[in-house]
Short mmCIF file of C-alpha atoms in Angstrom, two decimals:
data_model
loop_
_atom_site.label_atom_id
_atom_site.label_comp_id
_atom_site.label_asym_id
_atom_site.label_seq_id
_atom_site.Cartn_x
_atom_site.Cartn_y
_atom_site.Cartn_z
CA UNK P 1 -53.49 7.98 -130.57
CA UNK P 2 -51.71 9.95 -127.83
CA UNK P 3 -51.20 8.33 -124.46
CA UNK P 4 -53.42 9.49 -121.63
CA UNK P 5 -52.11 12.65 -119.96
CA UNK P 6 -53.28 11.33 -116.58
CA UNK P 7 -50.94 9.58 -114.15
CA UNK P 8 -51.13 5.78 -114.15
CA UNK P 9 -52.08 5.68 -110.45
CA UNK P 10 -55.41 7.30 -111.36
CA UNK P 11 -56.42 4.03 -113.03
CA UNK P 12 -55.56 1.21 -110.62
CA UNK P 13 -55.51 -2.42 -111.73
CA UNK P 14 -58.97 -3.89 -112.23
CA UNK P 15 -60.53 -0.80 -113.81
CA UNK P 16 -60.82 -0.11 -117.52
CA UNK P 17 -61.83 2.65 -119.87
CA UNK P 18 -65.30 2.22 -121.37
CA UNK P 19 -64.90 1.08 -124.99
CA UNK P 20 -65.05 3.78 -127.65
CA UNK P 21 -68.55 2.66 -128.68
CA UNK P 22 -69.86 3.06 -125.11
CA UNK P 23 -70.37 6.76 -125.68
CA UNK P 24 -73.32 5.85 -127.91
CA UNK P 25 -75.22 4.92 -124.74
CA UNK P 26 -75.20 8.60 -123.85
CA UNK P 27 -77.76 9.14 -126.59
CA UNK P 28 -80.42 8.02 -124.12
CA UNK P 29 -79.94 11.39 -122.38
CA UNK P 30 -82.45 12.79 -124.88
CA UNK P 31 -85.14 10.40 -123.64
CA UNK P 32 -84.15 11.08 -120.04
CA UNK P 33 -84.55 14.81 -120.60
CA UNK P 34 -87.96 14.12 -122.14
CA UNK P 35 -88.89 12.13 -119.06
CA UNK P 36 -88.00 15.16 -116.95
CA UNK P 37 -90.14 17.44 -119.13
CA UNK P 38 -93.15 15.14 -118.84
CA UNK P 39 -92.75 14.97 -115.07
CA UNK P 40 -92.51 18.78 -114.84
CA UNK P 41 -95.68 19.25 -116.91
CA UNK P 42 -97.57 16.80 -114.72
CA UNK P 43 -96.42 18.52 -111.55
CA UNK P 44 -97.50 21.95 -112.83
CA UNK P 45 -100.95 20.61 -113.62
CA UNK P 46 -101.18 19.04 -110.19
CA UNK P 47 -100.25 22.29 -108.46
CA UNK P 48 -103.01 24.23 -110.19
CA UNK P 49 -105.65 22.39 -108.21
CA UNK P 50 -104.07 22.97 -104.79
CA UNK P 51 -103.53 25.96 -102.54
CA UNK P 52 -100.04 27.27 -101.78
CA UNK P 53 -100.08 25.86 -98.24
CA UNK P 54 -101.17 22.45 -99.51
CA UNK P 55 -98.40 22.16 -102.09
CA UNK P 56 -95.44 23.44 -100.02
CA UNK P 57 -93.77 20.39 -98.42
CA UNK P 58 -91.93 20.44 -95.14
CA UNK P 59 -88.47 21.92 -95.66
CA UNK P 60 -85.60 19.61 -94.63
CA UNK P 61 -83.16 21.32 -92.23
CA UNK P 62 -79.92 20.93 -94.21
CA UNK P 63 -79.16 23.16 -97.24
CA UNK P 64 -78.22 21.24 -100.39
CA UNK P 65 -75.27 22.25 -102.58
CA UNK P 66 -75.08 20.85 -106.10
CA UNK P 67 -71.63 20.44 -107.69
CA UNK P 68 -71.17 19.91 -111.45
CA UNK P 69 -68.90 17.46 -113.22
CA UNK P 70 -65.86 17.88 -115.44
CA UNK P 71 -66.28 20.47 -118.24
CA UNK P 72 -69.66 21.48 -116.77
CA UNK P 73 -70.96 24.36 -114.66
CA UNK P 74 -73.81 24.95 -112.25
CA UNK P 75 -76.29 25.21 -115.12
CA UNK P 76 -75.84 21.47 -115.80
CA UNK P 77 -77.63 20.73 -112.51
CA UNK P 78 -80.25 23.47 -112.79
CA UNK P 79 -83.06 21.03 -113.60
CA UNK P 80 -82.23 18.84 -110.62
CA UNK P 81 -82.04 21.90 -108.37
CA UNK P 82 -85.48 23.03 -109.57
CA UNK P 83 -86.99 19.59 -108.94
CA UNK P 84 -85.48 19.42 -105.44
CA UNK P 85 -86.85 22.88 -104.59
CA UNK P 86 -90.33 21.71 -105.59
CA UNK P 87 -89.90 18.95 -103.00
CA UNK P 88 -89.00 21.48 -100.31
CA UNK P 89 -85.20 21.45 -100.36
CA UNK P 90 -83.23 24.68 -100.10
CA UNK P 91 -80.62 24.40 -102.88
CA UNK P 92 -77.45 26.34 -103.56
CA UNK P 93 -75.10 26.53 -106.52
CA UNK P 94 -71.44 25.67 -106.12
CA UNK P 95 -70.44 28.85 -108.05
CA UNK P 96 -68.32 26.68 -110.37
CA UNK P 97 -68.95 28.15 -113.81
CA UNK P 98 -66.83 25.56 -115.64
CA UNK P 99 -65.15 22.63 -113.89
CA UNK P 100 -61.96 22.71 -115.95
CA UNK P 101 -59.35 23.98 -113.52
CA UNK P 102 -57.07 22.42 -110.93
CA UNK P 103 -59.02 19.97 -108.77
CA UNK P 104 -57.40 21.18 -105.55
CA UNK P 105 -58.20 24.80 -106.41
CA UNK P 106 -61.80 23.83 -107.18
CA UNK P 107 -61.98 22.02 -103.84
CA UNK P 108 -60.69 25.10 -102.00
CA UNK P 109 -63.25 27.28 -103.79
CA UNK P 110 -66.05 24.88 -102.92
CA UNK P 111 -64.91 24.67 -99.30
CA UNK P 112 -65.08 28.46 -99.00
CA UNK P 113 -68.57 28.37 -100.52
CA UNK P 114 -69.70 25.80 -97.96
CA UNK P 115 -68.27 27.85 -95.10
CA UNK P 116 -70.37 30.80 -96.27
CA UNK P 117 -73.57 28.75 -96.50
CA UNK P 118 -73.03 27.03 -93.15
CA UNK P 119 -72.45 30.39 -91.47
CA UNK P 120 -75.59 31.84 -93.05
CA UNK P 121 -77.87 28.89 -92.31
CA UNK P 122 -76.24 27.70 -89.08
CA UNK P 123 -76.39 24.15 -90.38
CA UNK P 124 -74.03 21.74 -92.15
CA UNK P 125 -74.88 21.07 -95.79
CA UNK P 126 -75.60 18.04 -97.89
CA UNK P 127 -73.68 17.90 -101.17
CA UNK P 128 -74.92 16.35 -104.39
CA UNK P 129 -72.04 15.92 -106.83
CA UNK P 130 -72.14 14.74 -110.44
CA UNK P 131 -69.06 12.89 -111.72
CA UNK P 132 -65.99 14.99 -110.78
CA UNK P 133 -68.29 17.06 -108.55
CA UNK P 134 -68.91 13.97 -106.44
CA UNK P 135 -65.19 13.43 -106.01
CA UNK P 136 -64.81 17.02 -104.84
CA UNK P 137 -67.66 16.45 -102.38
CA UNK P 138 -66.01 13.33 -100.97
CA UNK P 139 -62.70 15.10 -100.49
CA UNK P 140 -64.32 17.96 -98.59
CA UNK P 141 -66.26 15.53 -96.42
CA UNK P 142 -62.91 14.02 -95.38
CA UNK P 143 -61.22 17.37 -94.71
CA UNK P 144 -64.13 19.32 -93.24
CA UNK P 145 -66.77 17.03 -91.73
CA UNK P 146 -67.90 20.00 -89.65
CA UNK P 147 -69.34 21.50 -92.83
CA UNK P 148 -70.94 18.37 -94.28
CA UNK P 149 -73.95 16.37 -93.10
CA UNK P 150 -73.96 14.02 -96.08
CA UNK P 151 -72.91 13.53 -99.68
CA UNK P 152 -74.57 11.94 -102.70
CA UNK P 153 -72.33 11.13 -105.66
CA UNK P 154 -73.66 10.40 -109.15
CA UNK P 155 -71.42 8.59 -111.62
CA UNK P 156 -68.29 9.64 -109.70
CA UNK P 157 -65.34 7.28 -110.42
CA UNK P 158 -63.67 7.80 -107.05
CA UNK P 159 -61.82 4.48 -107.10
CA UNK P 160 -60.29 5.12 -110.52
CA UNK P 161 -60.62 8.68 -111.88
CA UNK P 162 -58.59 7.71 -114.94
CA UNK P 163 -61.01 4.95 -115.97
CA UNK P 164 -62.96 7.18 -118.33
CA UNK P 165 -63.78 7.38 -122.02
CA UNK P 166 -60.96 8.37 -124.36
CA UNK P 167 -62.84 11.55 -125.29
CA UNK P 168 -62.33 12.85 -121.75
CA UNK P 169 -58.62 12.13 -121.94
CA UNK P 170 -58.51 14.16 -125.15
CA UNK P 171 -60.26 17.04 -123.37
CA UNK P 172 -57.79 16.87 -120.48
CA UNK P 173 -54.89 16.84 -122.95
CA UNK P 174 -56.21 20.01 -124.60
CA UNK P 175 -56.55 21.77 -121.25
CA UNK P 176 -53.01 20.79 -120.25
CA UNK P 177 -51.62 22.02 -123.57
CA UNK P 178 -53.44 25.34 -123.21
CA UNK P 179 -52.19 25.69 -119.64
CA UNK P 180 -48.65 24.99 -120.83
CA UNK P 181 -49.11 27.72 -123.42
CA UNK P 182 -49.92 30.22 -120.66
CA UNK P 183 -53.72 30.21 -120.50
CA UNK P 184 -54.60 30.66 -116.79
CA UNK P 185 -57.19 28.80 -114.76
CA UNK P 186 -56.93 25.45 -116.55
CA UNK P 187 -55.74 22.01 -115.53
CA UNK P 188 -51.97 21.77 -115.66
CA UNK P 189 -49.69 18.74 -115.81
CA UNK P 190 -49.30 19.01 -112.03
CA UNK P 191 -53.09 18.68 -111.67
CA UNK P 192 -53.34 15.43 -113.64
CA UNK P 193 -49.99 13.72 -113.21
CA UNK P 194 -48.03 15.47 -110.44
CA UNK P 195 -48.18 15.98 -106.70
CA UNK P 196 -51.49 17.83 -106.94
CA UNK P 197 -53.08 14.81 -108.63
CA UNK P 198 -51.54 12.45 -106.07
CA UNK P 199 -52.79 14.51 -103.12
CA UNK P 200 -56.30 14.75 -104.54
CA UNK P 201 -56.45 11.01 -105.26
CA UNK P 202 -55.04 9.97 -101.88
CA UNK P 203 -57.54 12.22 -100.12
CA UNK P 204 -60.40 10.60 -102.03
CA UNK P 205 -59.40 7.19 -100.63
CA UNK P 206 -59.42 8.23 -96.98
CA UNK P 207 -62.29 7.09 -94.72
CA UNK P 208 -65.37 9.29 -94.66
CA UNK P 209 -65.83 10.46 -91.05
CA UNK P 210 -68.57 9.01 -88.87
CA UNK P 211 -71.72 11.09 -88.96
CA UNK P 212 -71.38 12.03 -92.64
CA UNK P 213 -73.90 10.17 -94.79
CA UNK P 214 -72.50 8.79 -98.04
CA UNK P 215 -74.51 7.40 -100.96
CA UNK P 216 -73.07 6.52 -104.37
CA UNK P 217 -75.39 6.39 -107.39
CA UNK P 218 -74.06 4.51 -110.43
CA UNK P 219 -75.28 3.07 -113.72
CA UNK P 220 -74.02 0.08 -115.66
CA UNK P 221 -75.15 1.95 -118.78
CA UNK P 222 -72.63 4.72 -118.06
CA UNK P 223 -70.80 5.45 -121.32
CA UNK P 224 -68.27 7.87 -119.83
CA UNK P 225 -66.68 6.17 -116.80
CA UNK P 226 -66.17 2.62 -115.55
CA UNK P 227 -69.26 2.14 -113.37
CA UNK P 228 -67.32 -0.14 -111.03
CA UNK P 229 -65.12 2.80 -110.03
CA UNK P 230 -68.22 4.65 -108.79
CA UNK P 231 -69.04 2.13 -106.04
CA UNK P 232 -67.05 3.32 -103.07
CA UNK P 233 -66.96 0.53 -100.44
CA UNK P 234 -67.82 3.08 -97.74
CA UNK P 235 -70.94 4.29 -99.53
CA UNK P 236 -74.50 3.05 -99.71
CA UNK P 237 -74.76 2.08 -103.41
CA UNK P 238 -77.81 2.75 -105.56
CA UNK P 239 -77.96 1.43 -109.11
CA UNK P 240 -79.93 3.34 -111.76
CA UNK P 241 -80.44 2.72 -115.48
CA UNK P 242 -79.49 6.03 -117.04
CA UNK P 243 -76.66 7.50 -119.05
CA UNK P 244 -73.83 9.35 -117.36
CA UNK P 245 -75.15 12.71 -118.56
CA UNK P 246 -78.74 11.80 -117.75
CA UNK P 247 -78.01 11.39 -114.05
CA UNK P 248 -78.15 15.19 -113.82
CA UNK P 249 -81.83 15.38 -114.81
CA UNK P 250 -83.53 12.00 -115.11
CA UNK P 251 -86.49 12.16 -112.67
CA UNK P 252 -85.86 8.59 -111.53
CA UNK P 253 -82.39 9.63 -110.34
CA UNK P 254 -83.79 12.82 -108.79
CA UNK P 255 -86.26 10.69 -106.82
CA UNK P 256 -83.37 8.62 -105.47
CA UNK P 257 -81.43 11.78 -104.61
CA UNK P 258 -84.38 13.36 -102.78
CA UNK P 259 -85.12 10.17 -100.83
CA UNK P 260 -81.44 9.84 -99.91
CA UNK P 261 -81.19 13.44 -98.72
CA UNK P 262 -84.19 12.92 -96.47
CA UNK P 263 -82.85 9.59 -95.16
CA UNK P 264 -79.43 11.09 -94.44
CA UNK P 265 -81.10 14.01 -92.67
CA UNK P 266 -82.98 11.56 -90.42
CA UNK P 267 -79.84 9.53 -89.68
CA UNK P 268 -77.90 12.71 -88.91
CA UNK P 269 -80.62 13.89 -86.50
CA UNK P 270 -80.63 10.53 -84.69
CA UNK P 271 -76.84 10.62 -84.28
CA UNK P 272 -76.99 14.17 -82.93
CA UNK P 273 -79.62 13.11 -80.40
CA UNK P 274 -77.46 10.18 -79.32
CA UNK P 275 -74.46 12.47 -78.89
CA UNK P 276 -76.42 14.94 -76.79
CA UNK P 277 -77.79 12.20 -74.53
CA UNK P 278 -74.41 10.52 -74.05
#
């Protein structure tokens, strides 16, 4: 088997790859998707018996941007976005069609997207990031706290990005080989083992600024990444019992995300009031 193409510093001591058999846990994503479908059917039936004004909840003030994980695009979080909109949140796509390029380039693209939304809505955003998307969210919160009111990460191995299943390393290796062959827009060696990788990792370890809410959702059933790497010491941890893939649509996770977004909105409002009265 080929060695991992990722730099060794991306998997610090104390973190391990999930065993090869761990990926079998991801099969529960089928049941988790079914749980979402049942919830959606029940909600539609409930809405039929209410008027429009009765079923439209109060809209939280901060827009919500959803950021997909590695190899995925915005469509991977479409079900979560739909469920959050039903609960009154104003959601936005990241405009990442496939998260397979340089992490720093993806972060710059996302930052520009946030600037556009903040200018349009005159409000900082909350970011919900799945896996690699959560790591991008954390990095932007460090660099541009003026754009971010809070972040929620789901299965994001911020403490050890390299502590992931061997199948992901194989995917990274393919992307690097294609990039080396001249295919543009893909992860290069610099992105996974060079200065770009080092800068991205170092940034993800920096303190999250005061005033930016930070919640990390993780699952010990995660078959893709080492769940221990997802518990950032600066974050409020929430444990769930889903697969890595299922975090994107399991209604139990969505409930946690919605409750967290509302809690972080309240905390942000209290801190603003304190600052204005100081």
